[in-house]
Every structure is written in C-alpha cells, then in structure tokens.
PDB file of C-alpha atoms in Angstrom:
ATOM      1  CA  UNK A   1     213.249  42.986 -24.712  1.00  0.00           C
ATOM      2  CA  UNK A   2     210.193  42.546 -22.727  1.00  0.00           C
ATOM      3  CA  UNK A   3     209.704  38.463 -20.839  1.00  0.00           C
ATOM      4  CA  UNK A   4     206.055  37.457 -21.253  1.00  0.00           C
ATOM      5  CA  UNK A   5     204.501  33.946 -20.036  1.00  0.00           C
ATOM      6  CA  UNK A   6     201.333  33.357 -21.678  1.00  0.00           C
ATOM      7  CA  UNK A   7     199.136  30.651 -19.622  1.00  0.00           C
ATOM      8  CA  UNK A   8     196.482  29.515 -21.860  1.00  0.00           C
ATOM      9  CA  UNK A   9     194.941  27.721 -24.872  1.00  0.00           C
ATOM     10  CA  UNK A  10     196.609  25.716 -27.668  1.00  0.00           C
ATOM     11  CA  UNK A  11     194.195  25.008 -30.591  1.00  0.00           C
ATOM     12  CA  UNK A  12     193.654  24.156 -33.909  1.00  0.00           C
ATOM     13  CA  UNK A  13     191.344  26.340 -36.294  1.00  0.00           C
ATOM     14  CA  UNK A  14     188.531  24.649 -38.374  1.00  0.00           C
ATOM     15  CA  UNK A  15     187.481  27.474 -40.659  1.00  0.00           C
ATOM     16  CA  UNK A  16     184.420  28.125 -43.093  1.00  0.00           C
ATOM     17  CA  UNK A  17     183.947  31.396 -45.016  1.00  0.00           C
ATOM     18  CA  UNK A  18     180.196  32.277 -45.648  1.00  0.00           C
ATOM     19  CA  UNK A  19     178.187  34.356 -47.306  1.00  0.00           C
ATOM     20  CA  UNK A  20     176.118  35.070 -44.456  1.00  0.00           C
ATOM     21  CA  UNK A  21     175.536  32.828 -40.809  1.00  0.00           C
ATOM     22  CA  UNK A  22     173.330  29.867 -41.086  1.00  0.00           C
ATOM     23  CA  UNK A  23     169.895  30.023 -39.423  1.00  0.00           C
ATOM     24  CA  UNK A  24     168.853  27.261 -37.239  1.00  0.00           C
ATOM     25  CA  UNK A  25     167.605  24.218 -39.555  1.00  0.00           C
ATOM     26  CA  UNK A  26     169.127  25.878 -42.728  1.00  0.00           C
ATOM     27  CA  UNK A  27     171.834  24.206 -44.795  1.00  0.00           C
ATOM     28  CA  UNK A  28     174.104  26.046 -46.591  1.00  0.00           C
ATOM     29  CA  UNK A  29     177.199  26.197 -49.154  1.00  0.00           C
ATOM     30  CA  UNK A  30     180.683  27.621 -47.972  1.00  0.00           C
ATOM     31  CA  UNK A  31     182.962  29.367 -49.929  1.00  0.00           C
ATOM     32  CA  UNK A  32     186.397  28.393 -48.719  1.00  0.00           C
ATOM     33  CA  UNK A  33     187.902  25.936 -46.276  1.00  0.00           C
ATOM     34  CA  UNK A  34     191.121  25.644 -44.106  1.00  0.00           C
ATOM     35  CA  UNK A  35     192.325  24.555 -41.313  1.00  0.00           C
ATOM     36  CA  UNK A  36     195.226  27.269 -38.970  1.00  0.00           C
ATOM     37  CA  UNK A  37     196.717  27.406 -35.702  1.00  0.00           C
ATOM     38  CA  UNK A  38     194.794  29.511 -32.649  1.00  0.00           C
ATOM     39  CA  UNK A  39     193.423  29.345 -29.533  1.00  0.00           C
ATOM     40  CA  UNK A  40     193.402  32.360 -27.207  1.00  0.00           C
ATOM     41  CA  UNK A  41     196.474  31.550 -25.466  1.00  0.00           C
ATOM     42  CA  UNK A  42     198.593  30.901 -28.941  1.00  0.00           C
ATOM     43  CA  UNK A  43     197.214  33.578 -30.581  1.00  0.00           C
ATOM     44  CA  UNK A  44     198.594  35.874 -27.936  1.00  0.00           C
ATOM     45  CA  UNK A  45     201.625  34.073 -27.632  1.00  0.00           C
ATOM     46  CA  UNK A  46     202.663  35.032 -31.107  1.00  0.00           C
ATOM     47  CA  UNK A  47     201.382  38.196 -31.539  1.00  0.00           C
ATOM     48  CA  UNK A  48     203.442  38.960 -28.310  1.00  0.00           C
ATOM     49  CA  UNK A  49     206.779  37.163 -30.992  1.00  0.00           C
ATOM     50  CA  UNK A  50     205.724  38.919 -33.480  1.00  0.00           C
ATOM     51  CA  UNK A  51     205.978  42.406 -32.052  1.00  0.00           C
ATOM     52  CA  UNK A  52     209.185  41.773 -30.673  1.00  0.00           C
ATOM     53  CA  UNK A  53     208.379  40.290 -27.290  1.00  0.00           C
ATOM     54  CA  UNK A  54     210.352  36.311 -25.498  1.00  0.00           C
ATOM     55  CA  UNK A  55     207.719  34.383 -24.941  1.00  0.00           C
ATOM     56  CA  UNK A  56     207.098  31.614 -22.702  1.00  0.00           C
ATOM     57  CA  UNK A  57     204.344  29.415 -22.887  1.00  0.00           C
ATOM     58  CA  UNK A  58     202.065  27.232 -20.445  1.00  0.00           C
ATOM     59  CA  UNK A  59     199.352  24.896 -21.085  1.00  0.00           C
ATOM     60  CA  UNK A  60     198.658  21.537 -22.624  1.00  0.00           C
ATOM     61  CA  UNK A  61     197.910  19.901 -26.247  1.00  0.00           C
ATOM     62  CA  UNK A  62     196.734  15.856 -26.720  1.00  0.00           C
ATOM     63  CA  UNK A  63     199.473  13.444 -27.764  1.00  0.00           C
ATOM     64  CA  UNK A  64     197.894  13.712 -31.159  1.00  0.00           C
ATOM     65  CA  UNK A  65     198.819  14.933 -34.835  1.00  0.00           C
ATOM     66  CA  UNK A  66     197.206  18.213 -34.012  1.00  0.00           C
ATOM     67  CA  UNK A  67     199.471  18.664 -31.122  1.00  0.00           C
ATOM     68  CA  UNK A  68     202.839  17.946 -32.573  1.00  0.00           C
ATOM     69  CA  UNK A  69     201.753  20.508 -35.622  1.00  0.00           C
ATOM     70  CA  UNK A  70     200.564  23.374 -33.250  1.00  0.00           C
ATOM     71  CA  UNK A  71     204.156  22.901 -31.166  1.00  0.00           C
ATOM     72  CA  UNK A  72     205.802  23.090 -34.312  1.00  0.00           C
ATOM     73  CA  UNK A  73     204.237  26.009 -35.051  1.00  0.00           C
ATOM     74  CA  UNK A  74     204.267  28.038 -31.761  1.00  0.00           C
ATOM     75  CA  UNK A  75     208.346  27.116 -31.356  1.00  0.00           C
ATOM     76  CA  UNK A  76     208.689  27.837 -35.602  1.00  0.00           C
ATOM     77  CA  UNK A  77     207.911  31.250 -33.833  1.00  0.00           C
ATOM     78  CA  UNK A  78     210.685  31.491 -31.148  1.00  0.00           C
ATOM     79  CA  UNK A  79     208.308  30.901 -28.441  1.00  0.00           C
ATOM     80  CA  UNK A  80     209.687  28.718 -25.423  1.00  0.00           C
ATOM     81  CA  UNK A  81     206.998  25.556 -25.431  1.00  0.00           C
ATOM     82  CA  UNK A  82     209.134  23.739 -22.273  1.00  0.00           C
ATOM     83  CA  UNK A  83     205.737  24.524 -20.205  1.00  0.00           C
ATOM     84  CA  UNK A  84     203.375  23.034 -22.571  1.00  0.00           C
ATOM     85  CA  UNK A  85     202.032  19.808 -21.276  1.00  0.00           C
ATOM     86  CA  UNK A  86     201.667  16.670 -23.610  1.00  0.00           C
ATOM     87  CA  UNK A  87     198.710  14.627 -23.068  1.00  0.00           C
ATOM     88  CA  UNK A  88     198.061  10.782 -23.575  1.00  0.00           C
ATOM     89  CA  UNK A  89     194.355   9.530 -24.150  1.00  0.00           C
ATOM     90  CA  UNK A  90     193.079  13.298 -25.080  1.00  0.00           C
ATOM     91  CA  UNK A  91     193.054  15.298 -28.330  1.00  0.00           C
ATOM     92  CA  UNK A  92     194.439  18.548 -28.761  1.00  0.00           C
ATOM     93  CA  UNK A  93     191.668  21.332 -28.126  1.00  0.00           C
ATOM     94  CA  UNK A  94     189.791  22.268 -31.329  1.00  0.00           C
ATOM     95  CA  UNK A  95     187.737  25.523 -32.524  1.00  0.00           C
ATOM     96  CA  UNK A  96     185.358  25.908 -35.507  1.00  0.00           C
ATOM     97  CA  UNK A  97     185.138  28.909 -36.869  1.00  0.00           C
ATOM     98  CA  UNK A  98     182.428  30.710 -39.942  1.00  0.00           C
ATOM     99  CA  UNK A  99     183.640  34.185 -41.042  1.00  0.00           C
ATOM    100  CA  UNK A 100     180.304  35.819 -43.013  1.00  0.00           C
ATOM    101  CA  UNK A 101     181.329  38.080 -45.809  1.00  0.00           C
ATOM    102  CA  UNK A 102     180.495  41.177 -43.441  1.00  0.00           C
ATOM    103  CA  UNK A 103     183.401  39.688 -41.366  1.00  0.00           C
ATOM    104  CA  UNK A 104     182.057  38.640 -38.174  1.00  0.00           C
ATOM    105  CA  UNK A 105     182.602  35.563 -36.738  1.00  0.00           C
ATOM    106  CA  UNK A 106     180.744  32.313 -34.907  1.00  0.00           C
ATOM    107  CA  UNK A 107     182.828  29.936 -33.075  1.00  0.00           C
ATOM    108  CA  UNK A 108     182.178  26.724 -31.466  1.00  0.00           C
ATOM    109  CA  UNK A 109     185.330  25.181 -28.713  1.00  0.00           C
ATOM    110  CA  UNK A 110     186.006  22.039 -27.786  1.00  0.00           C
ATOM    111  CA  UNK A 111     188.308  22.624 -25.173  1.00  0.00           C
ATOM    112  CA  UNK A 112     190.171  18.917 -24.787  1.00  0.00           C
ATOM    113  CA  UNK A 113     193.810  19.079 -23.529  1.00  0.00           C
ATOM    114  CA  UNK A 114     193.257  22.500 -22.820  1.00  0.00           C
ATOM    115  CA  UNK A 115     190.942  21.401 -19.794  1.00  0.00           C
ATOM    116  CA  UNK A 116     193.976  19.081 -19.094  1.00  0.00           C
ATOM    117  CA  UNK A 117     196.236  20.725 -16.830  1.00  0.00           C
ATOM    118  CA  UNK A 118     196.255  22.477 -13.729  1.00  0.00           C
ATOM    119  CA  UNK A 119     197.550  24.659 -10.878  1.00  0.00           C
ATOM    120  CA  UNK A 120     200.426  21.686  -9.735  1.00  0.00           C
ATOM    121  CA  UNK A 121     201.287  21.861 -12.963  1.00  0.00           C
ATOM    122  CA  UNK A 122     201.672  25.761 -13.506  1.00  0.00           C
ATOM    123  CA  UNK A 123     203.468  25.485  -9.832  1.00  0.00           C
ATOM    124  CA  UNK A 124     205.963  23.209 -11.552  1.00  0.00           C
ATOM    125  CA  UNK A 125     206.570  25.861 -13.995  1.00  0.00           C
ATOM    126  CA  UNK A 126     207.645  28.538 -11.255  1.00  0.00           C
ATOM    127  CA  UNK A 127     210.917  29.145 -12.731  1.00  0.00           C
ATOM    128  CA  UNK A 128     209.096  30.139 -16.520  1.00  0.00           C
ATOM    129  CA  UNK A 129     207.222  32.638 -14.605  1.00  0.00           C
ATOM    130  CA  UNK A 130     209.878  34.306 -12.566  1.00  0.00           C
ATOM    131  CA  UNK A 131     212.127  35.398 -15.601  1.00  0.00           C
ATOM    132  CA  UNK A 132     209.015  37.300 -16.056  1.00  0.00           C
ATOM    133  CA  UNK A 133     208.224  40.810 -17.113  1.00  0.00           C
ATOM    134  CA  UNK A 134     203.973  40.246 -17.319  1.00  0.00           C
ATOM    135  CA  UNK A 135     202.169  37.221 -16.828  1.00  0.00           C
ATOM    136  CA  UNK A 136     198.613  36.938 -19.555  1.00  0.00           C
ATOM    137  CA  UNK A 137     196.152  34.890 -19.449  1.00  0.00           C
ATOM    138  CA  UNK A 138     192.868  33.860 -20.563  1.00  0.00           C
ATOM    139  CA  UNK A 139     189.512  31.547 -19.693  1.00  0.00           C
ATOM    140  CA  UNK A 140     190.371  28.800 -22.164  1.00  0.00           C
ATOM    141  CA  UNK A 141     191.999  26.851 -19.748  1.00  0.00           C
ATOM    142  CA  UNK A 142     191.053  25.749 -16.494  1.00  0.00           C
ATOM    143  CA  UNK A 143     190.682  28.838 -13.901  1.00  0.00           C
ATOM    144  CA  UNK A 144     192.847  27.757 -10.689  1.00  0.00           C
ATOM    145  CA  UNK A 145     195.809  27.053 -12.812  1.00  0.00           C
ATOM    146  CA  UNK A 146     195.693  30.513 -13.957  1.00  0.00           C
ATOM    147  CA  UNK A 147     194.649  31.747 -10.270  1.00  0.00           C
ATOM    148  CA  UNK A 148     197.709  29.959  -9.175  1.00  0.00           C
ATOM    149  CA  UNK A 149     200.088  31.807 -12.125  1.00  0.00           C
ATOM    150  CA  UNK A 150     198.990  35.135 -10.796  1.00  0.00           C
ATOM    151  CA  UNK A 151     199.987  34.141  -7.823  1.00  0.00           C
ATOM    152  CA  UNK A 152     203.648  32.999  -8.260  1.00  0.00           C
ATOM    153  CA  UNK A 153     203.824  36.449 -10.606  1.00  0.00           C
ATOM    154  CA  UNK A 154     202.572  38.643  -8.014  1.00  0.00           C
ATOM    155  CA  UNK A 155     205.190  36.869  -5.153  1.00  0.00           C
ATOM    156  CA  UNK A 156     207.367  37.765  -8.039  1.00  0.00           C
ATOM    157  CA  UNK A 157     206.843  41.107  -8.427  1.00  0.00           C
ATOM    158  CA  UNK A 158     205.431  40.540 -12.046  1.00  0.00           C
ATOM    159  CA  UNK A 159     202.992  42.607 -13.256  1.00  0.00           C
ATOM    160  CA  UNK A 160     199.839  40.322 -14.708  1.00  0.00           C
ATOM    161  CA  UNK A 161     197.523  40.849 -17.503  1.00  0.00           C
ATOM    162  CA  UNK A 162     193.965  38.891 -17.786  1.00  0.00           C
ATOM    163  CA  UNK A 163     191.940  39.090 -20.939  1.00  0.00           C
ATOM    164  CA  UNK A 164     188.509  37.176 -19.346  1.00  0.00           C
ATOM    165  CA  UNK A 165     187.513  35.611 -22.777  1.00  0.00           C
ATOM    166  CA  UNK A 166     185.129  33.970 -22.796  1.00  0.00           C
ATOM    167  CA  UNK A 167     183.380  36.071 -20.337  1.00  0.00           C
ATOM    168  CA  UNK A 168     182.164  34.660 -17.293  1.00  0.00           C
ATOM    169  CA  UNK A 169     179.682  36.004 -14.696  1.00  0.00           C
ATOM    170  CA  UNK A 170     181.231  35.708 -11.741  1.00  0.00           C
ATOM    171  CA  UNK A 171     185.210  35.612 -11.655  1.00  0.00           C
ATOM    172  CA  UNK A 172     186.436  34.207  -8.875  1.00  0.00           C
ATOM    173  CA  UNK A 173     187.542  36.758  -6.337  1.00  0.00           C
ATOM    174  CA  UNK A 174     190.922  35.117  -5.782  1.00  0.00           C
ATOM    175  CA  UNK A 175     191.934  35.686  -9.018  1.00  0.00           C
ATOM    176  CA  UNK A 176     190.948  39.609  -9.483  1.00  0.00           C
ATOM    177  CA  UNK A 177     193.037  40.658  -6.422  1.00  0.00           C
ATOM    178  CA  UNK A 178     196.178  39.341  -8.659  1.00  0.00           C
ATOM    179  CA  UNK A 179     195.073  40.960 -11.878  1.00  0.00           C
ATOM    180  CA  UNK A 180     196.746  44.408 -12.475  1.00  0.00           C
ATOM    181  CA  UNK A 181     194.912  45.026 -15.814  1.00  0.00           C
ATOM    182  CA  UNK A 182     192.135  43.325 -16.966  1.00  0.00           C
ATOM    183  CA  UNK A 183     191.048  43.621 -20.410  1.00  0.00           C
ATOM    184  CA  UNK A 184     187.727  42.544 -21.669  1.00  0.00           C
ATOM    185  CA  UNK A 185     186.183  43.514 -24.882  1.00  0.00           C
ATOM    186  CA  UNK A 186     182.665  45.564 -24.693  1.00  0.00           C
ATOM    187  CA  UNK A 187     180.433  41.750 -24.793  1.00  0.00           C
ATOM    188  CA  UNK A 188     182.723  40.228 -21.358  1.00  0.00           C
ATOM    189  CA  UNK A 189     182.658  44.068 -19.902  1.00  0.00           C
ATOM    190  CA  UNK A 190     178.733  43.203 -19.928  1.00  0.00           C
ATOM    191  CA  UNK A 191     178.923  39.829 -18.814  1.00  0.00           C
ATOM    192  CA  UNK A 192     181.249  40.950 -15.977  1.00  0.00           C
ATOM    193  CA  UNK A 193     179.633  44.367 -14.730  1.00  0.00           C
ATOM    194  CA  UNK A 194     176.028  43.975 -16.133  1.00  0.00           C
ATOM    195  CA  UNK A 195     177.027  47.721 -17.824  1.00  0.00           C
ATOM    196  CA  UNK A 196     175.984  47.637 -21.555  1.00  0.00           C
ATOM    197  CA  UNK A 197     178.849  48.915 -23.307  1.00  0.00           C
ATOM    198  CA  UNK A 198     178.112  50.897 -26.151  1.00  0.00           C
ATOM    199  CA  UNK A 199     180.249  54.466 -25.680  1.00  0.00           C
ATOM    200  CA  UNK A 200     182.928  56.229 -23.557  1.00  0.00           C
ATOM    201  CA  UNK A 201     180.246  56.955 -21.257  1.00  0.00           C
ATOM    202  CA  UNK A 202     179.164  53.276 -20.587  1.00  0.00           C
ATOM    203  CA  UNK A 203     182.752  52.425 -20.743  1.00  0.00           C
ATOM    204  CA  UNK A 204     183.256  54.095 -17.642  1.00  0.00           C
ATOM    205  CA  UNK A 205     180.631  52.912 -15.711  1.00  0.00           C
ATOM    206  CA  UNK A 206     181.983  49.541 -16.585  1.00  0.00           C
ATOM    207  CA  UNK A 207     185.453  50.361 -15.748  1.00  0.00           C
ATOM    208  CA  UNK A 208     184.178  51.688 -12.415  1.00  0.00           C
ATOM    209  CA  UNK A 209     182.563  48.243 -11.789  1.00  0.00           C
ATOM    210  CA  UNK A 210     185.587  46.505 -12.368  1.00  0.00           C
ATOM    211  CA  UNK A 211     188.036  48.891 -10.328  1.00  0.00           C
ATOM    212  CA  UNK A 212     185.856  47.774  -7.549  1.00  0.00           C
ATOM    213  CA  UNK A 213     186.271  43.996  -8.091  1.00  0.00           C
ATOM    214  CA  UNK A 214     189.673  45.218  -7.013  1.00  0.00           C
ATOM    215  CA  UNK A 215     191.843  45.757 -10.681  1.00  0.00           C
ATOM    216  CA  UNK A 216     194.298  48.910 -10.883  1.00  0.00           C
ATOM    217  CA  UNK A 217     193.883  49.089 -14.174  1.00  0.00           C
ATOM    218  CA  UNK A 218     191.355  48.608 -17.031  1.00  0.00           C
ATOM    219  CA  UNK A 219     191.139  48.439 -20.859  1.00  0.00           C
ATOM    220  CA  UNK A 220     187.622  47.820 -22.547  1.00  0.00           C
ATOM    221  CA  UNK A 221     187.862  47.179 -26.693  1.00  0.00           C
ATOM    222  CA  UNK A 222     184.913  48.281 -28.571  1.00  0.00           C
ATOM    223  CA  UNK A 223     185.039  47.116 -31.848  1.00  0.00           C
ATOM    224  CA  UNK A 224     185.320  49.680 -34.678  1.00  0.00           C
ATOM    225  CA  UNK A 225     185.483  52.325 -32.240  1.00  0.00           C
ATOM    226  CA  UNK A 226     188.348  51.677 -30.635  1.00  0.00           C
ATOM    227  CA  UNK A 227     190.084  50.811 -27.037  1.00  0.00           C
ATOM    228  CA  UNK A 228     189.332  52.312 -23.707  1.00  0.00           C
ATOM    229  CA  UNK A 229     191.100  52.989 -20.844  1.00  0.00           C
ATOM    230  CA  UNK A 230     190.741  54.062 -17.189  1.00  0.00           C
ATOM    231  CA  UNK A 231     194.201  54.044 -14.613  1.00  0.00           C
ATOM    232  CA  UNK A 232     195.301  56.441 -12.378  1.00  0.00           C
ATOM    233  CA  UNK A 233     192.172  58.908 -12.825  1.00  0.00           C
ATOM    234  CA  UNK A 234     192.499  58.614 -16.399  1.00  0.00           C
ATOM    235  CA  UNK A 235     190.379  57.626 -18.838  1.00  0.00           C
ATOM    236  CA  UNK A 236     190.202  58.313 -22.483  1.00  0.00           C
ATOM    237  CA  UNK A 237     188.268  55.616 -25.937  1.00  0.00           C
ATOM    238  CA  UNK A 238     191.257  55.586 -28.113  1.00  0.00           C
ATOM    239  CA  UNK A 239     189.951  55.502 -31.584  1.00  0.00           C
ATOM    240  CA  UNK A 240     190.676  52.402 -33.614  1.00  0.00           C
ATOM    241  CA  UNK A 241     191.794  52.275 -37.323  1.00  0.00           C
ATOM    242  CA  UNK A 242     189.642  52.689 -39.675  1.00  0.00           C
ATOM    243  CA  UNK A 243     190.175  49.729 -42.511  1.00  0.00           C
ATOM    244  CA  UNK A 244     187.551  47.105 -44.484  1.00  0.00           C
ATOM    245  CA  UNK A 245     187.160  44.228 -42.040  1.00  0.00           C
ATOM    246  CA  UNK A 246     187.229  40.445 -43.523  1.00  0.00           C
ATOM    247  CA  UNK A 247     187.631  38.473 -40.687  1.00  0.00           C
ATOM    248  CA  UNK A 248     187.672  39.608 -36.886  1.00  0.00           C
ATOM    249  CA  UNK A 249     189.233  36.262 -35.906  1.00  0.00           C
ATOM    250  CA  UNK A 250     192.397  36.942 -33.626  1.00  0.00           C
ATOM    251  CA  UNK A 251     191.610  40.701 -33.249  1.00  0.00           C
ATOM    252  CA  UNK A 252     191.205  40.753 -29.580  1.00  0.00           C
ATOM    253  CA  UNK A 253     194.562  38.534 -29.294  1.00  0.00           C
ATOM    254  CA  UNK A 254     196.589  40.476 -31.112  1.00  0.00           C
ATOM    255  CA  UNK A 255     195.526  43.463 -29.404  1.00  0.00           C
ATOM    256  CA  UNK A 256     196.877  42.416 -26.230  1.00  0.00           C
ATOM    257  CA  UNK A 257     199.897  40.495 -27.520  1.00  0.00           C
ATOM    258  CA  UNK A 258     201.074  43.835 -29.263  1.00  0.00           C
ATOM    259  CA  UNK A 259     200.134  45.999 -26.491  1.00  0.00           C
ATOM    260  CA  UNK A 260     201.705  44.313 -23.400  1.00  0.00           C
ATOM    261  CA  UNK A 261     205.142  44.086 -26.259  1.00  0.00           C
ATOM    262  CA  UNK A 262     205.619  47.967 -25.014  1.00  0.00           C
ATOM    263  CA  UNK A 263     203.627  48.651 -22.397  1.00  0.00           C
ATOM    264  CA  UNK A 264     206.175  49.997 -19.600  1.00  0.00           C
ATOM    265  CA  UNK A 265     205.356  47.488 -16.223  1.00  0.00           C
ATOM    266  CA  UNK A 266     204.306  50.820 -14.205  1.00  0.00           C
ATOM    267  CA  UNK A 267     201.631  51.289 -16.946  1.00  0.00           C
ATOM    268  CA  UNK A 268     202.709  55.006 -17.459  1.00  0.00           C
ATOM    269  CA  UNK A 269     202.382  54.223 -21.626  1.00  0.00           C
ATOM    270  CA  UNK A 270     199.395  52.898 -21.583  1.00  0.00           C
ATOM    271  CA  UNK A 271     197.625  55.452 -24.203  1.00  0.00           C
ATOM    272  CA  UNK A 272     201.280  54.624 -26.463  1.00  0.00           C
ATOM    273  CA  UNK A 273     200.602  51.014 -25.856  1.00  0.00           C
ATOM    274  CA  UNK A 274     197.293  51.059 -26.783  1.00  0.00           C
ATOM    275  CA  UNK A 275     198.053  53.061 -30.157  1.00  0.00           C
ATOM    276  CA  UNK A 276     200.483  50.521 -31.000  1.00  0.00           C
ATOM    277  CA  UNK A 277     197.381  47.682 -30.738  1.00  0.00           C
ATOM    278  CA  UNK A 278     194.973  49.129 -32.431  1.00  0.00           C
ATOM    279  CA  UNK A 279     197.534  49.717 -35.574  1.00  0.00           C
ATOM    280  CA  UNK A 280     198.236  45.641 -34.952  1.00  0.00           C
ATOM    281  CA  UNK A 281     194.498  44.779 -34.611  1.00  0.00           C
ATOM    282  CA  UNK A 282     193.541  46.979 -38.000  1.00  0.00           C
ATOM    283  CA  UNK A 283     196.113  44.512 -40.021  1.00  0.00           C
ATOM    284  CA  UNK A 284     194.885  41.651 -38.111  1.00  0.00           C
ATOM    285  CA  UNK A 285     190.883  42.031 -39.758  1.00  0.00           C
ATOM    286  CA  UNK A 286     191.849  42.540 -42.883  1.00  0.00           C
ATOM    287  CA  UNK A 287     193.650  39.168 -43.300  1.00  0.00           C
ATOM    288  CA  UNK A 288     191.512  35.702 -42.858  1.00  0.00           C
ATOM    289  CA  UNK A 289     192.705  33.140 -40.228  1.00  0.00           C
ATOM    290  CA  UNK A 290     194.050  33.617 -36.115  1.00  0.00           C
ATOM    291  CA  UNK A 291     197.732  32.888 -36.411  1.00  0.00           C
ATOM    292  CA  UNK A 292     198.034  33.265 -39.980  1.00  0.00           C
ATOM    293  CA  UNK A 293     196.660  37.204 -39.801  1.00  0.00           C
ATOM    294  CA  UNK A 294     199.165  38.553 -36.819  1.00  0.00           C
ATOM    295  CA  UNK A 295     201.009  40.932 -38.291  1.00  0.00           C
ATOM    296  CA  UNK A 296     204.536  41.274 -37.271  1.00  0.00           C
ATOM    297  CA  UNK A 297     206.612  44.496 -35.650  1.00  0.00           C
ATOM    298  CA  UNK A 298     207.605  46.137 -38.893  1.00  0.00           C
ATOM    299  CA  UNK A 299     204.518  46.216 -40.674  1.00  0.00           C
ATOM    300  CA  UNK A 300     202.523  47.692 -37.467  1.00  0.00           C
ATOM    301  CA  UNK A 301     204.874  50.077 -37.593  1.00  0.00           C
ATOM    302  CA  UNK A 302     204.125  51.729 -40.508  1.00  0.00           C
ATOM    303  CA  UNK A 303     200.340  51.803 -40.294  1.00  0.00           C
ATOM    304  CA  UNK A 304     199.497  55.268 -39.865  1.00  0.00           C
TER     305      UNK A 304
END
C-alpha cells in the first residue's frame, strides 16, 4: 500500500449553485445551498484514502466547531490527523464556492488556521514524513513549511509531489530543487512559465520552462482535454473522459490524490497513473461538492 503525507489545507465548503455567475453590482437568486468538507490539502488527502492509499496529514484547523467537524471527517476516512495542528483564537480556514449550471466554478478563501502553522512545526512532524512513500503539497498553506517538508522527504529519500494551486509567479527557488513532479493545471502552467496553455504544443513549451526551474518531472491538466506529461524525453496529452460536467470543484485534487495512489516512486507508470486520474477526475465533475464527489477505488475502476 502506498504511504502518502499530504501538507496542506483543511477547510470548510460554503456552496451556492447558480444559474449563471453574478456580474459585478448584480444580485441574484441561488438554487441550492450546502455546506462540505475541502480545502486543497483535504481534498487530496482523501482522494489519496479513497483510492486505496495511508494517509498522513499536516496542517492546522481553529479550535472552532468547523475544526472538530472537518477532523471528524478527514479521520471518518482512515486518514492519520496526529499532524494537524489545533488552533486557539483563530477559525478554521473557510472557502465559498458558486457552481453555474455550465459547471464552472468561482471561489473566494479565507485562509485562517491554514496560515497558522509553520516549518518548526512540519520539523516536529519528521517522523510522519519518513514512513513516507511521496510527500504532496499545495499553496494553501504557508510556503516555508512546505519548503521545509520537501526537505526532510528528500533527506529521506521520498519522492515529492507539488500541485502549485493557487498559482504563484515566482516560486521560491528553494522549494523547486525538492520538487520531483510538479503538477499545475493549464491557468498556474501560465502563471508559472508565462506559456499560454492551450494544446500539446504549448504544453511543451511550458513543460520545458518548468524542467528548467529544475523539476524532473512534469504533468500539466487541461481541462476537457485531458493530462499532459513530459519525463524522461517523453511527452504525450493523455485524453480525459469524456462525461457532462456539473461541478469542477475537487477535480484537480482528485486527480493527483488518485494518481500518486499508483504511481510507481521511479515514475516509470506515469502514462498508467495518469489513466487511472483522469477515470477518477471524470466521476469527480459529475457529482456536486469537494469531498462529497471523490469517488472511491472500485468505482474508478470500472469507468471505461
């Protein structure tokens, strides 16, 4: 069974449906509303559970009602929550989320107890990260904590993953020399490389711009049209699923949650891997919510 430690964000889900995005100044109706567990972090956390994976966990939530129910919830799940920090005097991070009927998404953070730990406190957790296979992480939480994670893994000999949502410009350098894959989707490859992803073509100029920053190994999603990948002097856009999308919410989590589940640490199934996530990410957008849509090992299995 593959180890994973997941250093990231803990939060709970506001969510409105919509008919379509409000315009600035414009009030509107929703259709439906509910409240679900997420946060980047979480979300891969149990889509990593779900597809079979032991999953460790680092990073913080307030001493709050909202904490206590998103704990339940990740350890409901069979995730180890030992390295999750509990916070006095600060609320458990929140995110706000409107799915339109053409199932995109709009969400607004606010990050609280996930800005609330740092690289001592990942340090502390040295043991979590040494039993190890991969190390993933995300930019939910504060950077030098996961700077510092990468490091422990890589004195480890752990192989570590970094999905650099939300994008940022310039990613510390630090950082990149201890990421063996990096996986952006096609909006943070442009953020990253200034490369407008749109094809295979632009794909691979952005992939070239990121092998340079000093990463082994690159995956680029692209929406509807799939995943792709450049390692080793190959490169190939593996073609996603084709299914009605509802909400997109989670899609990008669970895509690296069920990839890393059977991706082999010398990378050398990295197409198989890759197949395996988009099957998980086409259940994921048909289903509304972040944690409530990961599907689990069985039924990606039998997507064809």
């Amino acid at each position: 069974m593959t180890k994973i430690t997941v250093i990231g964000s803990i939060n709970l889900d506001t969510n409105l449906r919509v008919k379509q995005m409000v315009k600035p100044g414009e009030t509107i109706h929703a259709k439906e509303h509910y409240s679900a567990a997420g946060g980047k972090g979480a979300n891969q956390a149990v889509a990593a559970t779900r597809s079979g994976c032991e999953v460790n966990f680092i990073g913080a939530v307030g001493n709050d009602a909202p904490g206590k129910e998103m704990l339940g919830l990740l350890k409901q799940e069979g995730i180890d929550t030992s390295g999750v920090k509990v916070i006095n005097n600060e609320s458990t991070g929140q995110a706000f989320i409107t799915v339109d009927d053409a199932g995109q998404n709009s969400i607004t953070i606010y990050s609280g107890a996930n800005s609330g730990f740092n690289a001592d406190d990942v340090a502390e957790k040295r043991d979590l990260l040494g039993q190890s296979d991969y190390v993933i992480a995300q930019f939910e939480t504060p950077v030098e904590a996961t700077i510092k994670g990468f490091e422990i893994a890589h004195a480890e000999g752990i192989k570590t993953i970094l999905n650099p949502a939300p994008a940022m410009t310039e990613i510390p350098s630090a950082l990149l020399k201890q990421t063996d894959l990096i996986a952006p989707n096609e909006t943070e490859a442009a953020t990253i490389t200034g490369v407008q992803v749109r094809d295979e073509e632009s794909a691979k100029k952005a992939a070239a711009k990121l092998h340079a920053l000093g990463v082994e190994a690159v995956i680029i999603t692209i929406g509807s049209k799939g995943a792709f990948y450049d390692y080793n002097g190959q490169s190939e856009l593996v073609p996603a699923f084709k299914v009605k999308a509802v909400d997109t919410t989670a899609a990008g989590d669970t895509f690296i949650g069920a990839m890393t589940s059977i991706l082999k640490t010398d990378f050398s199934n990295l197409k198989e891997a890759i197949i395996f996530a988009n099957k998980a990410s086409s259940l994921t957008v048909q289903r509304y919510g972040a944690q409530p849509s990961i599907p689990y090992k069985k039924e990606i299995e039998q997507v064809d």
